[in-house]
PDB file of C-alpha atoms in Angstrom:
ATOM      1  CA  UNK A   1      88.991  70.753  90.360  1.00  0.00           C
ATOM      2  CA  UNK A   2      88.044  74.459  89.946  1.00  0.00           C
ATOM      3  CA  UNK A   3      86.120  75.095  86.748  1.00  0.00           C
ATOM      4  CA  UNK A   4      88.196  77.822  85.590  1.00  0.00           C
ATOM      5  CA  UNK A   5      92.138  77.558  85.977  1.00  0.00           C
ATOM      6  CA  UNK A   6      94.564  80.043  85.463  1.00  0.00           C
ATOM      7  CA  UNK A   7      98.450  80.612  86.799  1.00  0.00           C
ATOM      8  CA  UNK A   8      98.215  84.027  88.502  1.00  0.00           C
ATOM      9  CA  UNK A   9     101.935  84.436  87.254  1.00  0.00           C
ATOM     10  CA  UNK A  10     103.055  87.231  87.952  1.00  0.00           C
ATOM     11  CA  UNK A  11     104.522  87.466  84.798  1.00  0.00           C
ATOM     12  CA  UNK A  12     107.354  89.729  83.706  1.00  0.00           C
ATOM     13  CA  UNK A  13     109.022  90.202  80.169  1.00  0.00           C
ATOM     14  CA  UNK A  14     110.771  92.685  78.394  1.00  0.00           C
ATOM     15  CA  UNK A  15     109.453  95.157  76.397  1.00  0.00           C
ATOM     16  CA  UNK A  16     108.609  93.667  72.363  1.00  0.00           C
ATOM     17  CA  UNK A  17     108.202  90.277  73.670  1.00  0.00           C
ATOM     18  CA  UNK A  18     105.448  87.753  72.822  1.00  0.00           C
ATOM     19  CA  UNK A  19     103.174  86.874  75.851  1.00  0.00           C
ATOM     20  CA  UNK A  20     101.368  83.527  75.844  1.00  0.00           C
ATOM     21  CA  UNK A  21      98.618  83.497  78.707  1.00  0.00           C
ATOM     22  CA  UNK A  22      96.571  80.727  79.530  1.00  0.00           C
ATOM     23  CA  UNK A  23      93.745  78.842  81.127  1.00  0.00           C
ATOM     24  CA  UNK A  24      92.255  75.645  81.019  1.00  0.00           C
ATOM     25  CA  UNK A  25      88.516  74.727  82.222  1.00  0.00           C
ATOM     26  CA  UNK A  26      86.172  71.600  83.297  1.00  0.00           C
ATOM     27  CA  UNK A  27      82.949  72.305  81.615  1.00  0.00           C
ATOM     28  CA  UNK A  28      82.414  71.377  78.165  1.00  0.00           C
ATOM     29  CA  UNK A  29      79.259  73.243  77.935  1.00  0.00           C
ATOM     30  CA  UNK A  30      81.097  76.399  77.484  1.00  0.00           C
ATOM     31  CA  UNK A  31      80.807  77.978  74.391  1.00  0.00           C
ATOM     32  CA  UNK A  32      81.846  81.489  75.116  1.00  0.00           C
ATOM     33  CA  UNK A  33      85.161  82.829  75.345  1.00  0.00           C
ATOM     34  CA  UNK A  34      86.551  85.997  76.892  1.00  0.00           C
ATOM     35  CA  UNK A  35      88.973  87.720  78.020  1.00  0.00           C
ATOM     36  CA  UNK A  36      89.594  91.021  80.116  1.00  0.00           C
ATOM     37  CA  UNK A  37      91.855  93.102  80.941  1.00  0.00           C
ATOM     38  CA  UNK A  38      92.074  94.786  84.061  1.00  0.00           C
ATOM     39  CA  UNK A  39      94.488  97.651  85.379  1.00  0.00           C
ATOM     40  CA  UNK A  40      95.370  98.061  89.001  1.00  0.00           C
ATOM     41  CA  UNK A  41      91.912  99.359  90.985  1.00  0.00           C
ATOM     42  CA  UNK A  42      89.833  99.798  88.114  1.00  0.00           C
ATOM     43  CA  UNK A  43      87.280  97.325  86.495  1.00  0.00           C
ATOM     44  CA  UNK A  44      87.733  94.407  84.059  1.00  0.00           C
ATOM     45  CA  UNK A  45      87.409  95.755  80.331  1.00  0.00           C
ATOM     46  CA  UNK A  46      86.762  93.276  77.038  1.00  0.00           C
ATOM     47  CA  UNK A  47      89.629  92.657  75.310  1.00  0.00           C
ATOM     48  CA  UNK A  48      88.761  89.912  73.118  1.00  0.00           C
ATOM     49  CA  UNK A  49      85.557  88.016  72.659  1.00  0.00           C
ATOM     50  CA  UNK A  50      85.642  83.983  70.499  1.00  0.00           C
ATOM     51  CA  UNK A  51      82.384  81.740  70.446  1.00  0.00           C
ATOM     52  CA  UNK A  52      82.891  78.051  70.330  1.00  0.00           C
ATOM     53  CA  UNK A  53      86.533  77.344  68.770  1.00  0.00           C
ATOM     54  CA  UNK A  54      89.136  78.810  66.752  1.00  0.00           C
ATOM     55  CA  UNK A  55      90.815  81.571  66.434  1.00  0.00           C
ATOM     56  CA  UNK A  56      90.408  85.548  66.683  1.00  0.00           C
ATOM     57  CA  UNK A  57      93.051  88.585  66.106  1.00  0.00           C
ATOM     58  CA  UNK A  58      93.021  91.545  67.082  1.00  0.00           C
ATOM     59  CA  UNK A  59      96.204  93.868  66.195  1.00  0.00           C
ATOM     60  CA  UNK A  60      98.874  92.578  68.672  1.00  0.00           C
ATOM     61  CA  UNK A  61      96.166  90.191  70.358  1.00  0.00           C
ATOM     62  CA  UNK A  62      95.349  86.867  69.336  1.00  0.00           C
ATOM     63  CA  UNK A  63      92.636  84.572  70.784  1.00  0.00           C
ATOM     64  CA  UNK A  64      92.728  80.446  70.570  1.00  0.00           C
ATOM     65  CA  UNK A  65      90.412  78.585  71.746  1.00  0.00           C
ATOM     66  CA  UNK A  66      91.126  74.334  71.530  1.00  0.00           C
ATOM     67  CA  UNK A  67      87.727  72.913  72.591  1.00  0.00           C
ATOM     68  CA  UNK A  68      88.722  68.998  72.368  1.00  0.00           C
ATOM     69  CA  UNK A  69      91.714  70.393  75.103  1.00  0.00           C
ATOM     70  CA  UNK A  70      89.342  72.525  76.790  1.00  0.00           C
ATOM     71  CA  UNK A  71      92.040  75.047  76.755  1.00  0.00           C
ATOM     72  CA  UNK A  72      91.875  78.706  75.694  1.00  0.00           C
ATOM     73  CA  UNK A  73      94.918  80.970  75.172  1.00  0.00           C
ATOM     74  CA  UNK A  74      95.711  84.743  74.600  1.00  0.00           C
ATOM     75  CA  UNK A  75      98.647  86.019  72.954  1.00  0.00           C
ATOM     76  CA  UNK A  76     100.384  89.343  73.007  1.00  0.00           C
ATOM     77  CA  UNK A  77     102.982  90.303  70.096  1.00  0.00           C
ATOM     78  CA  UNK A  78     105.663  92.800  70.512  1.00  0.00           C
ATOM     79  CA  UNK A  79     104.181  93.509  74.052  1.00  0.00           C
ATOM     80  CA  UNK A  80     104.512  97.047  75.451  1.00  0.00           C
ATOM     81  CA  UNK A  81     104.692  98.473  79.140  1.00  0.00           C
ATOM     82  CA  UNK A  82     100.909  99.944  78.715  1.00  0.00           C
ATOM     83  CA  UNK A  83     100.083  96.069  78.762  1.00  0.00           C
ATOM     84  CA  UNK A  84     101.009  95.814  81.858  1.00  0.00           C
ATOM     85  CA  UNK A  85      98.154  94.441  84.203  1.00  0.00           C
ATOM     86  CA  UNK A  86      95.556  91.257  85.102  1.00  0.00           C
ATOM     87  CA  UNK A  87      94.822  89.221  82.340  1.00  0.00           C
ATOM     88  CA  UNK A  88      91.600  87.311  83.206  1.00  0.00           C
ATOM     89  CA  UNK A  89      90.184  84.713  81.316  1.00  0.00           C
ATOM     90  CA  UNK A  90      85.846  84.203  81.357  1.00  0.00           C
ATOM     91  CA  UNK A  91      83.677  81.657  79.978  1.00  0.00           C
ATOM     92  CA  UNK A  92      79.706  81.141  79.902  1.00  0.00           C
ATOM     93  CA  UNK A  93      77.261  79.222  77.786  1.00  0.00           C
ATOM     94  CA  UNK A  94      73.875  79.219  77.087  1.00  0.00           C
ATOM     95  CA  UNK A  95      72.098  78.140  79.596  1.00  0.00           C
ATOM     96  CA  UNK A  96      74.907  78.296  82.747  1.00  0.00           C
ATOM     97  CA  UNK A  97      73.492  76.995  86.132  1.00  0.00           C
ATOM     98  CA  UNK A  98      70.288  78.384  84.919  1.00  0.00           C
ATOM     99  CA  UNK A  99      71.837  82.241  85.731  1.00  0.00           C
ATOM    100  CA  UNK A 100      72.352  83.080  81.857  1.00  0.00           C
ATOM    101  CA  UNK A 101      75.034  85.460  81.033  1.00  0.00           C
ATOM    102  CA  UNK A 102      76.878  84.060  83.895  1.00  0.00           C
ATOM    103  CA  UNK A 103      80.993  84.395  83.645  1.00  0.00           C
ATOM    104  CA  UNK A 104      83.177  81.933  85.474  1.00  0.00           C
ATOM    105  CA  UNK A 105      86.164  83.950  85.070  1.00  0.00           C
ATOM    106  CA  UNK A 106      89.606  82.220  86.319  1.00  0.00           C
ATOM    107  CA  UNK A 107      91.754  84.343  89.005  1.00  0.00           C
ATOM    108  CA  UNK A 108      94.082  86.033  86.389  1.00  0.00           C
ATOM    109  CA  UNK A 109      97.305  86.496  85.633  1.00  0.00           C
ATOM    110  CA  UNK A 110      99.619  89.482  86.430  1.00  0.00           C
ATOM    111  CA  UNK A 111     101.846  90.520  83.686  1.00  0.00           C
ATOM    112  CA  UNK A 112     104.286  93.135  83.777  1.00  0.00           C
ATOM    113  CA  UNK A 113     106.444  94.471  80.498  1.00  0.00           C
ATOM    114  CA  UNK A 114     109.496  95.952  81.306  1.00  0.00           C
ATOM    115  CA  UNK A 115     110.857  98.547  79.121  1.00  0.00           C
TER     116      UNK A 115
ATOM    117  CA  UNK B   1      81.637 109.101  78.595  1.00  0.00           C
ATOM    118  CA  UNK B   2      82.150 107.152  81.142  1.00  0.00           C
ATOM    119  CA  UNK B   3      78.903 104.291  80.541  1.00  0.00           C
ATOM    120  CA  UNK B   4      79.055 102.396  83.988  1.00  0.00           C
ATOM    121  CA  UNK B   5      79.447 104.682  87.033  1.00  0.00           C
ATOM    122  CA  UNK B   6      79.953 103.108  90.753  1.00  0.00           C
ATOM    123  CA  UNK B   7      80.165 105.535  93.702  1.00  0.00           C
ATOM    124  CA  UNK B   8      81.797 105.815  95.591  1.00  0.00           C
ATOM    125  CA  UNK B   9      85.047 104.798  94.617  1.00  0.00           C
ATOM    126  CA  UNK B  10      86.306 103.706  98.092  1.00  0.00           C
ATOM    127  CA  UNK B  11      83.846 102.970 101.313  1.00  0.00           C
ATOM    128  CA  UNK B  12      85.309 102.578 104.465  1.00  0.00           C
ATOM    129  CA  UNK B  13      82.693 100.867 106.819  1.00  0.00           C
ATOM    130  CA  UNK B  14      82.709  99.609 110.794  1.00  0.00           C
ATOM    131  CA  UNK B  15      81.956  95.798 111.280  1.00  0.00           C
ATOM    132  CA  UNK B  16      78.244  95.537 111.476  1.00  0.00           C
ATOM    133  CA  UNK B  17      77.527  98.872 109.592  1.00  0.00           C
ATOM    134  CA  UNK B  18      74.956  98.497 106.667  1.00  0.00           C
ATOM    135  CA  UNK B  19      76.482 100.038 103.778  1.00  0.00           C
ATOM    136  CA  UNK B  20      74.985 101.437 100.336  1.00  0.00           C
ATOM    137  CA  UNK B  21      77.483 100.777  97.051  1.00  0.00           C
ATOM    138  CA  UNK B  22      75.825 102.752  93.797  1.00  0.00           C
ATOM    139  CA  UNK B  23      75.825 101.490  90.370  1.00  0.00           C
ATOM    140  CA  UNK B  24      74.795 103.758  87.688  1.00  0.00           C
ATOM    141  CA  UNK B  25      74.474 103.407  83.915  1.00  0.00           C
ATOM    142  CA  UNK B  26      74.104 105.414  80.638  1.00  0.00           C
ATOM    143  CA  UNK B  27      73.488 102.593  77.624  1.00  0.00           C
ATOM    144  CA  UNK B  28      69.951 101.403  78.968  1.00  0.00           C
ATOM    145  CA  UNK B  29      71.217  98.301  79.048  1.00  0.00           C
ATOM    146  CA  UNK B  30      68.421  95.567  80.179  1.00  0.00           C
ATOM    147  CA  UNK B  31      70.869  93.966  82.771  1.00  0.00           C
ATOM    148  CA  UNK B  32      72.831  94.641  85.932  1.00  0.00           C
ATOM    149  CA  UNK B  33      75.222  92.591  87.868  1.00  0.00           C
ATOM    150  CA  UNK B  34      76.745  92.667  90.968  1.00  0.00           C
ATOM    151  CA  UNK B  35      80.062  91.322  91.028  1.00  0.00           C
ATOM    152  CA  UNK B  36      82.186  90.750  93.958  1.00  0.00           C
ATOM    153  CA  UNK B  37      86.108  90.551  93.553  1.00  0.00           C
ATOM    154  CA  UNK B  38      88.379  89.960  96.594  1.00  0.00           C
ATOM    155  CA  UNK B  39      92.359  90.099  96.028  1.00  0.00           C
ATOM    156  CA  UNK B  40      93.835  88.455  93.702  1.00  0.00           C
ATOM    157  CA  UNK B  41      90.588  86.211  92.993  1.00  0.00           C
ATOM    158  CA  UNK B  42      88.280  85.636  90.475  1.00  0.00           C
ATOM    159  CA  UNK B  43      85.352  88.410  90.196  1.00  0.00           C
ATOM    160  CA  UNK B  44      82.346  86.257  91.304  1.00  0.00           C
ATOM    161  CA  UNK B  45      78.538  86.667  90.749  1.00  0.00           C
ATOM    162  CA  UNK B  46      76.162  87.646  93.574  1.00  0.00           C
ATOM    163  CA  UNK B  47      73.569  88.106  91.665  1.00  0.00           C
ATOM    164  CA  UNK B  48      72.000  90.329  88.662  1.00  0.00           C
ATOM    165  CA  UNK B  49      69.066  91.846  87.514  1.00  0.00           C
ATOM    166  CA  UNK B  50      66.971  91.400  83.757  1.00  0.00           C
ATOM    167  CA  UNK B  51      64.501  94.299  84.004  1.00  0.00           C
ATOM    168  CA  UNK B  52      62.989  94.353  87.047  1.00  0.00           C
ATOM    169  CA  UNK B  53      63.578  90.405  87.503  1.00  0.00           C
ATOM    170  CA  UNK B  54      65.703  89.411  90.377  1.00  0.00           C
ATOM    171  CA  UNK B  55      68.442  86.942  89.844  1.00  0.00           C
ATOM    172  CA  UNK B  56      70.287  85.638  92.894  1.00  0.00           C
ATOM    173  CA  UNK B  57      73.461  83.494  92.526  1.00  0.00           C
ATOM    174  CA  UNK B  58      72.659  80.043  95.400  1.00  0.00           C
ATOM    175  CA  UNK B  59      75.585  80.876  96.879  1.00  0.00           C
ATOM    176  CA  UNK B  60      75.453  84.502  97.531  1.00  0.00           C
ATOM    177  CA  UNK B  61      74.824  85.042 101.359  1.00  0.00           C
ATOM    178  CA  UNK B  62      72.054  86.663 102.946  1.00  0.00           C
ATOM    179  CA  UNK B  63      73.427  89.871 104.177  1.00  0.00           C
ATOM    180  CA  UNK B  64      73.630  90.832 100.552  1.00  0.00           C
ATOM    181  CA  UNK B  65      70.690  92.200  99.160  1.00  0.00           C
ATOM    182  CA  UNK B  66      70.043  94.686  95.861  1.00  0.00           C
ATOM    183  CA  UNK B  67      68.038  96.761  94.355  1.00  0.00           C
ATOM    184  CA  UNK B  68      66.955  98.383  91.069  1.00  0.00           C
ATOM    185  CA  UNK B  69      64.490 101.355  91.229  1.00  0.00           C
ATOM    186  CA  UNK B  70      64.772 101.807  87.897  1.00  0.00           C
ATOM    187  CA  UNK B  71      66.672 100.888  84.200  1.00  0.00           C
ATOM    188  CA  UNK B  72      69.933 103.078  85.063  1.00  0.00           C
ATOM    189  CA  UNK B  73      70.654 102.651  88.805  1.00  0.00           C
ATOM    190  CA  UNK B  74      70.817  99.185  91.373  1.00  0.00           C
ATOM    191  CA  UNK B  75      72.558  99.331  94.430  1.00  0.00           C
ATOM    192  CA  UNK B  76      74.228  96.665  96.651  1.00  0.00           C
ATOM    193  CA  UNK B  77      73.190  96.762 100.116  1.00  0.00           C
ATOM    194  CA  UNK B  78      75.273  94.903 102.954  1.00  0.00           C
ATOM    195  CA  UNK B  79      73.077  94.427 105.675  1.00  0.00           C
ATOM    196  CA  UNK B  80      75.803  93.748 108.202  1.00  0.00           C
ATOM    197  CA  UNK B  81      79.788  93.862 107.114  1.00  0.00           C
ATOM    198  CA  UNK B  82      81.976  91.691 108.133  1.00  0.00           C
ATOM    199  CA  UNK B  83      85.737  91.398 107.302  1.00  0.00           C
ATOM    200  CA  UNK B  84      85.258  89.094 105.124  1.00  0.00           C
ATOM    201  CA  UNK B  85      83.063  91.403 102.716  1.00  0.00           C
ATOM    202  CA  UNK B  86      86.662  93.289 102.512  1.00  0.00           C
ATOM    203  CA  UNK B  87      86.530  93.237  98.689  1.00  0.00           C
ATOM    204  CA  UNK B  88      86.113  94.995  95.240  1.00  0.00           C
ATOM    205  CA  UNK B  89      82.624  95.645  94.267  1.00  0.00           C
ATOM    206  CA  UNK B  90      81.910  95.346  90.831  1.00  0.00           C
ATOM    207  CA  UNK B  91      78.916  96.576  88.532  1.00  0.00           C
ATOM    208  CA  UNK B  92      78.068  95.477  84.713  1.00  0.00           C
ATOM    209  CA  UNK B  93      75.634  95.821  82.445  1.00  0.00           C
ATOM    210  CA  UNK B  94      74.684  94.154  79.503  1.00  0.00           C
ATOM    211  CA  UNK B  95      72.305  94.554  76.445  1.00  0.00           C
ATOM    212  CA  UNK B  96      71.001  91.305  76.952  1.00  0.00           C
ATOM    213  CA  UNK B  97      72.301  88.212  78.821  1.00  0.00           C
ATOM    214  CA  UNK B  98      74.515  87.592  76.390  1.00  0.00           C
ATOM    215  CA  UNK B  99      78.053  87.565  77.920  1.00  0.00           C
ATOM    216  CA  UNK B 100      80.051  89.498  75.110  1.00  0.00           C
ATOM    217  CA  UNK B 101      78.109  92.817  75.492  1.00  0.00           C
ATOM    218  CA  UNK B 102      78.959  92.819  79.344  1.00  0.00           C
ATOM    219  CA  UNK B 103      80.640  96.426  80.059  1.00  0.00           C
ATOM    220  CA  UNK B 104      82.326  96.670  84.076  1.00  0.00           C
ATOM    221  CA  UNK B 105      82.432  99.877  85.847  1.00  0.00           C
ATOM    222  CA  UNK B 106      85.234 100.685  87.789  1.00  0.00           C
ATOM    223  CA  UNK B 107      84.619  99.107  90.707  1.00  0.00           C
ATOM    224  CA  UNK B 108      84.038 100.018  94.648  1.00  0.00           C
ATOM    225  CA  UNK B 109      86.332  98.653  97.114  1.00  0.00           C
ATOM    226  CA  UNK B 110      85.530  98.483 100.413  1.00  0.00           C
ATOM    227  CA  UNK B 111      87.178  97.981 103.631  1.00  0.00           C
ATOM    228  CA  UNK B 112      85.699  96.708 106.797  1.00  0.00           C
ATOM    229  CA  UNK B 113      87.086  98.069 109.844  1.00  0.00           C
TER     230      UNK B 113
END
């Protein structure tokens, strides 16, 4: 079992539409939360950041994170064609393999809004 | 105001050739990774520097090395391509080694010919 899973989609909905993306993980060590977007041929950027569990929003973003579940998810409301691109999901923790600020990111998923 | 600059963009390289990817940055951040991203994959550590302290992932293979001559540059140097190094090279830095502050430049990719 990978540590980090994640349905690389792709993923295609219609302009205004909420977006639920997901990922699921092994290690219950992990404490941090991320995740990044990234546009075709450029680098991953922050999107949204959570430590341990709970919840974090962002304007049209929202961040859960269901520790018991070991399951983390992102949402998108009223979803717009500049979201269009790899959602990747990233988690660390303290002390990870002995390489801190290490990021086991999952493979991402591809989402596409159509207008 | 770009903060994390790679160069070049795109490296075309012959199997066996050593090749130089650049990594520069402007928030004197104490940390720099090397990331390496093939298609549709996971970005995946190679390795990473605190300061002048060399970090190197157990898995990362030999024919990678890096180097940091100072706070804003480190380099990746592949010894000898192959086609499997085919990939998107990516730089971050980071503050401190905690994960949240990690900023990704734009990436490298490189193809092996």
């Amino acid at each position: 079992q990978k540590e980090v899973e994640q349905d690389p989609g792709p993923l295609s909905v219609p302009e205004g539409a909420i977006v639920s993306l997901n990922c699921t993980y092994s290690n219950s060590a992990f404490q941090y939360f991320m995740w990044y977007r990234q546009y075709s041929r450029k680098g991953p950027e922050l999107l949204m950041y959570t430590y341990s569990s709970g919840n974090k929003e962002d304007g049209r973003f929202t961040a859960q994170v269901d520790k018991s579940s070991k399951y983390i998810s992102l949402f998108i409301r009223d979803s717009q064609p500049s979201d269009s691109a790899t959602y990747l999901c990233a988690m660390s923790s303290p002390d990870y393999g002995g390489s801190q600020g290490n990021l086991i990111f999952g493979k991402g998923t591809k989402l596409s809004v159509k207008p | 105001d770009a903060m994390v600059i790679q160069n070049p963009r795109y490296q075309v390289t012959q199997f066996g050739k050593p090749v130089t990817l650049s990594c520069s940055q402007t928030l004197n951040h104490n940390v720099m990774y090397w990331y390496q991203q093939k298609s549709s994959q996971a970005p995946k550590l190679l390795f990473h520097y605190y300061d002048k302290d060399f970090n190197n992932e157990a898995d990362t293979p030999d024919n990678f090395q890096s180097r940091r001559p100072n706070t804003s540059f480190c380099f990746l140097d592949i010894r000898s391509p192959g086609l499997g190094d085919a990939a998107m090279y990516l730089c971050a830095t980071s503050r401190d080694h905690r994960v949240e502050t990690q900023y990704f430049g734009p990436g490298t990719r490189l193809l092996v010919l």
